[in-house]
Amino acid sequence: MSNVIRLSPKILMFALALSTAAALGKPVWGQQYPAQGTGLVEDWSDHHLIFSNPGTERDAILNGTHEKWLRVVNDPRYVMQQYKRKSQNHGRTSLSPGQHRDWAVSLGTGGVAQNMFPAKFTFNTDETLTSASCTNDFVVYGLDVAGTTGGQANLVALNELYTGAGDDGYCSGYATAQPYWAYNATTHGGTVTTSPVLSENGEDIMYIESHLDGATSASYLHILVWHSGDDGTPTDSKAPTNTETHISACPANASCIITVALGSGTDHTITYSSPFYDYTNDILYVGDDDGVLYKVTPVLTGTTAPVVTTLTVDSGSPLTSPVYDSNSGNVFVGGSYYLYAVKASTLAFATNEDLQIGYSGTCTTPNNVLYAGPIVDSTNGWVYEYVTDGAAGNEDDTDTEVVQAHTTGANSPSGTSWTAAVTATVGIGDYQCISAGLFPTWPPAFDNNYYEGTVTDGHMWVCGRSSTLDDSEAQLWEIPTSGTNGELLGGTSGAGTAITGIINTSTAHAECSPMTEIYNGTTDYLFVGEGLWDSFADLYGMTISAAGTATALSGSDVPYPYSTTTGSAADPGPGTGGTSGIVVDNVSSEAQASSIYFTTLAPTTTAGEPCGTATGVYCAIKLTQAGLK
């Protein structure tokens, strides 16, 4: 195992402190932080399972929602979300563009796939969770490339993160991050196609191997217990020392890999679905390209091999990443142009199993299909899905849409029917659904008001499409959550507000990366990549206001590599989307310890730009939040 000390989770202790505070009518965040030794995880799932303000326990009791309130405040992702949004108020200092430094590290010939995220673990040793650890904090990258032991890695971790050019960072002595460990982490010749997820203590990595060489195309769930003593670099990988059937059999102080088969045959690849791990119940969910949803348990506990249960959700259609919601008890997952609800306890369809999101007619290119998993607000009982060609349109009028629906109640998967509560249009999609170009819509983000206010004064930020007929250009949009219960657009379907002058709005079929928002105590930031394989790849940073306005950061519009030799309109090549998904750290005021992390989506074409001296490599990049130069 890693040389980080394995710790018992203390999240429930913290939740009890929150409960006590709230029962006394105090603000939820008015108490001490948990005991020392707690860590924080940031991975793709934190962008898809979110929690608006649950209020106080007293209010929950008075409103008859106490059981729901307890589920929210005891959810490990809620607790970690609160730390990330709140700990910056404890002794935090603001950054200015003049303090900005960055690093860029070569990952070799493998990169993080489009719409996928690296994952970050922050190991803290103080009770306020404002310390940064040069040795134990790391970012891990799952690389969409076949690994070779002694050669190219496909699971890489970097530490010594908080540093930059000029040796002025917290991790002194380094001008760039350092390889922490690097593995050939696949066992059947495949690649790490989607986003990895982390255990609460950061010692275990769960990820999918798929797109195998050879005749069969099964996919595999891997559970890796890493060990820093294995070392390795992105181009000199190591193999895990031990192979076991369950995690309790893994020896101490050594790396170990557990492999779980997920289907077999050519249709059981996994292209879009990242694994979702339920920390509370030790269950993992993931979908494949043939419409099959997998439930795997036990994963990180128990003394027996993981058991796999399956449900065919949408036969023949690739599934998105699934999201488990403890308050409804459902797993929400997209397939074809539908959002599905599956009861987690039995892995059977909910009473009302599906909600149409995309246009159901025939399209030249499938811009009416769902490619990214839904966003679930477990506190307020909403699920959101988004598509380039929405169901509210027709053959002559297919708008890009964000659909908001209830997760519980009469109009929900468990109610008398399930229909959209609100549909917000964010531009004209693939007009008449006849474009030869594929340009999916990727996940939006909410502002700090939505998380910390009453949700009625919040805003959703979306990269949609131009409102000009036939343009099909990317466009930034703002949608207020102004309804009584946080309904989009005050509860009445209609159009959002287009925001101009920040992202590129002049290139047809360009795509954005998933949106990433972070509030640092004084300023709300929004980050997004944008690109098209044969044209450009950029990163944009902006501040967003409580009134729903956006202002570009100084040094925004940062160019990155894109490919001019592969891809086509219908099958976009490397660089489309601009950057990978973006993760953040936000808990320390130490120099270089308030940053964003992402990778390029295309290999370098110019030596030294932006990483290393070689061409043809993918780059892992860190930038400070307030300055992107």
PDB file of C-alpha atoms in Angstrom, residues 295-389:
ATOM      1  CA  LYS A 295     -23.396  -2.756 -10.047  1.00  0.00           C
ATOM      2  CA  VAL A 296     -20.256  -4.013  -8.287  1.00  0.00           C
ATOM      3  CA  THR A 297     -19.933  -4.743  -4.552  1.00  0.00           C
ATOM      4  CA  PRO A 298     -18.003  -5.125  -2.284  1.00  0.00           C
ATOM      5  CA  VAL A 299     -15.273  -2.916  -3.682  1.00  0.00           C
ATOM      6  CA  LEU A 300     -13.069  -1.571  -0.878  1.00  0.00           C
ATOM      7  CA  THR A 301     -14.312  -3.659   2.050  1.00  0.00           C
ATOM      8  CA  GLY A 302     -15.080  -7.303   2.728  1.00  0.00           C
ATOM      9  CA  THR A 303     -13.133 -10.510   2.353  1.00  0.00           C
ATOM     10  CA  THR A 304     -14.716 -11.843  -0.821  1.00  0.00           C
ATOM     11  CA  ALA A 305     -14.337 -11.027  -4.492  1.00  0.00           C
ATOM     12  CA  PRO A 306     -16.601  -8.285  -5.865  1.00  0.00           C
ATOM     13  CA  VAL A 307     -19.943  -9.492  -7.231  1.00  0.00           C
ATOM     14  CA  VAL A 308     -21.273  -8.004 -10.478  1.00  0.00           C
ATOM     15  CA  THR A 309     -25.005  -7.484 -11.119  1.00  0.00           C
ATOM     16  CA  THR A 310     -26.271  -6.173 -14.460  1.00  0.00           C
ATOM     17  CA  LEU A 311     -29.318  -4.492 -15.985  1.00  0.00           C
ATOM     18  CA  THR A 312     -29.784  -3.837 -19.689  1.00  0.00           C
ATOM     19  CA  VAL A 313     -30.943  -0.231 -19.643  1.00  0.00           C
ATOM     20  CA  ASP A 314     -30.943   0.683 -23.344  1.00  0.00           C
ATOM     21  CA  SER A 315     -29.850  -2.223 -25.516  1.00  0.00           C
ATOM     22  CA  GLY A 316     -27.248  -1.285 -28.103  1.00  0.00           C
ATOM     23  CA  SER A 317     -26.819   2.310 -26.896  1.00  0.00           C
ATOM     24  CA  PRO A 318     -23.740   3.579 -25.073  1.00  0.00           C
ATOM     25  CA  LEU A 319     -24.508   4.685 -21.524  1.00  0.00           C
ATOM     26  CA  THR A 320     -23.251   7.852 -19.871  1.00  0.00           C
ATOM     27  CA  SER A 321     -21.631   8.001 -16.456  1.00  0.00           C
ATOM     28  CA  PRO A 322     -24.189   6.992 -13.809  1.00  0.00           C
ATOM     29  CA  VAL A 323     -24.938   9.053 -10.693  1.00  0.00           C
ATOM     30  CA  TYR A 324     -26.338   7.520  -7.499  1.00  0.00           C
ATOM     31  CA  ASP A 325     -28.691   9.710  -5.441  1.00  0.00           C
ATOM     32  CA  SER A 326     -29.208   8.546  -1.852  1.00  0.00           C
ATOM     33  CA  ASN A 327     -32.340  10.651  -1.299  1.00  0.00           C
ATOM     34  CA  SER A 328     -34.337   9.067  -4.114  1.00  0.00           C
ATOM     35  CA  GLY A 329     -32.515   5.742  -3.941  1.00  0.00           C
ATOM     36  CA  ASN A 330     -32.063   5.843  -7.714  1.00  0.00           C
ATOM     37  CA  VAL A 331     -29.161   5.636 -10.118  1.00  0.00           C
ATOM     38  CA  PHE A 332     -29.618   8.136 -12.955  1.00  0.00           C
ATOM     39  CA  VAL A 333     -27.932   7.362 -16.276  1.00  0.00           C
ATOM     40  CA  GLY A 334     -28.300   8.481 -19.879  1.00  0.00           C
ATOM     41  CA  GLY A 335     -28.680   6.203 -22.889  1.00  0.00           C
ATOM     42  CA  SER A 336     -29.546   7.170 -26.460  1.00  0.00           C
ATOM     43  CA  TYR A 337     -31.847  10.211 -26.072  1.00  0.00           C
ATOM     44  CA  TYR A 338     -33.340   9.136 -22.715  1.00  0.00           C
ATOM     45  CA  LEU A 339     -32.497   9.727 -19.060  1.00  0.00           C
ATOM     46  CA  TYR A 340     -33.160   6.557 -17.074  1.00  0.00           C
ATOM     47  CA  ALA A 341     -33.909   5.976 -13.391  1.00  0.00           C
ATOM     48  CA  VAL A 342     -32.874   2.660 -11.856  1.00  0.00           C
ATOM     49  CA  LYS A 343     -33.598   1.593  -8.270  1.00  0.00           C
ATOM     50  CA  ALA A 344     -30.180   1.071  -6.712  1.00  0.00           C
ATOM     51  CA  SER A 345     -31.336  -1.482  -4.130  1.00  0.00           C
ATOM     52  CA  THR A 346     -32.599  -3.997  -6.691  1.00  0.00           C
ATOM     53  CA  LEU A 347     -30.979  -2.747  -9.920  1.00  0.00           C
ATOM     54  CA  ALA A 348     -34.425  -2.672 -11.498  1.00  0.00           C
ATOM     55  CA  PHE A 349     -36.162   0.143 -13.334  1.00  0.00           C
ATOM     56  CA  ALA A 350     -38.046   2.714 -11.299  1.00  0.00           C
ATOM     57  CA  THR A 351     -41.834   2.925 -11.714  1.00  0.00           C
ATOM     58  CA  ASN A 352     -41.371   5.661 -14.325  1.00  0.00           C
ATOM     59  CA  GLU A 353     -38.144   4.485 -15.858  1.00  0.00           C
ATOM     60  CA  ASP A 354     -37.277   7.057 -18.510  1.00  0.00           C
ATOM     61  CA  LEU A 355     -37.555  10.695 -19.500  1.00  0.00           C
ATOM     62  CA  GLN A 356     -36.968  11.751 -23.084  1.00  0.00           C
ATOM     63  CA  ILE A 357     -34.241  14.397 -23.353  1.00  0.00           C
ATOM     64  CA  GLY A 358     -33.078  14.305 -26.987  1.00  0.00           C
ATOM     65  CA  TYR A 359     -34.938  14.627 -30.263  1.00  0.00           C
ATOM     66  CA  SER A 360     -36.288  11.225 -31.312  1.00  0.00           C
ATOM     67  CA  GLY A 361     -36.194  11.683 -35.081  1.00  0.00           C
ATOM     68  CA  THR A 362     -33.552  10.482 -37.494  1.00  0.00           C
ATOM     69  CA  CYS A 363     -30.329  12.518 -37.445  1.00  0.00           C
ATOM     70  CA  THR A 364     -27.467  12.455 -39.916  1.00  0.00           C
ATOM     71  CA  THR A 365     -25.054  12.654 -36.972  1.00  0.00           C
ATOM     72  CA  PRO A 366     -26.253  11.692 -33.463  1.00  0.00           C
ATOM     73  CA  ASN A 367     -26.331  15.158 -31.884  1.00  0.00           C
ATOM     74  CA  ASN A 368     -29.613  14.136 -30.232  1.00  0.00           C
ATOM     75  CA  VAL A 369     -27.859  11.518 -28.094  1.00  0.00           C
ATOM     76  CA  LEU A 370     -26.675  11.923 -24.479  1.00  0.00           C
ATOM     77  CA  TYR A 371     -22.912  11.676 -24.036  1.00  0.00           C
ATOM     78  CA  ALA A 372     -22.356  13.020 -20.499  1.00  0.00           C
ATOM     79  CA  GLY A 373     -23.887  11.865 -17.240  1.00  0.00           C
ATOM     80  CA  PRO A 374     -26.592  13.890 -15.470  1.00  0.00           C
ATOM     81  CA  ILE A 375     -26.080  16.345 -12.629  1.00  0.00           C
ATOM     82  CA  VAL A 376     -28.063  15.535  -9.484  1.00  0.00           C
ATOM     83  CA  ASP A 377     -28.737  18.033  -6.694  1.00  0.00           C
ATOM     84  CA  SER A 378     -29.483  15.596  -3.894  1.00  0.00           C
ATOM     85  CA  THR A 379     -30.492  18.338  -1.455  1.00  0.00           C
ATOM     86  CA  ASN A 380     -33.161  19.975  -3.564  1.00  0.00           C
ATOM     87  CA  GLY A 381     -34.291  16.886  -5.469  1.00  0.00           C
ATOM     88  CA  TRP A 382     -33.370  17.905  -9.016  1.00  0.00           C
ATOM     89  CA  VAL A 383     -31.711  16.048 -11.862  1.00  0.00           C
ATOM     90  CA  TYR A 384     -30.359  17.909 -14.909  1.00  0.00           C
ATOM     91  CA  GLU A 385     -29.494  16.572 -18.351  1.00  0.00           C
ATOM     92  CA  TYR A 386     -28.354  18.419 -21.491  1.00  0.00           C
ATOM     93  CA  VAL A 387     -28.281  17.698 -25.199  1.00  0.00           C
ATOM     94  CA  THR A 388     -27.450  19.462 -28.459  1.00  0.00           C
ATOM     95  CA  ASP A 389     -30.762  18.503 -30.132  1.00  0.00           C
TER      96      ASP A 389
END
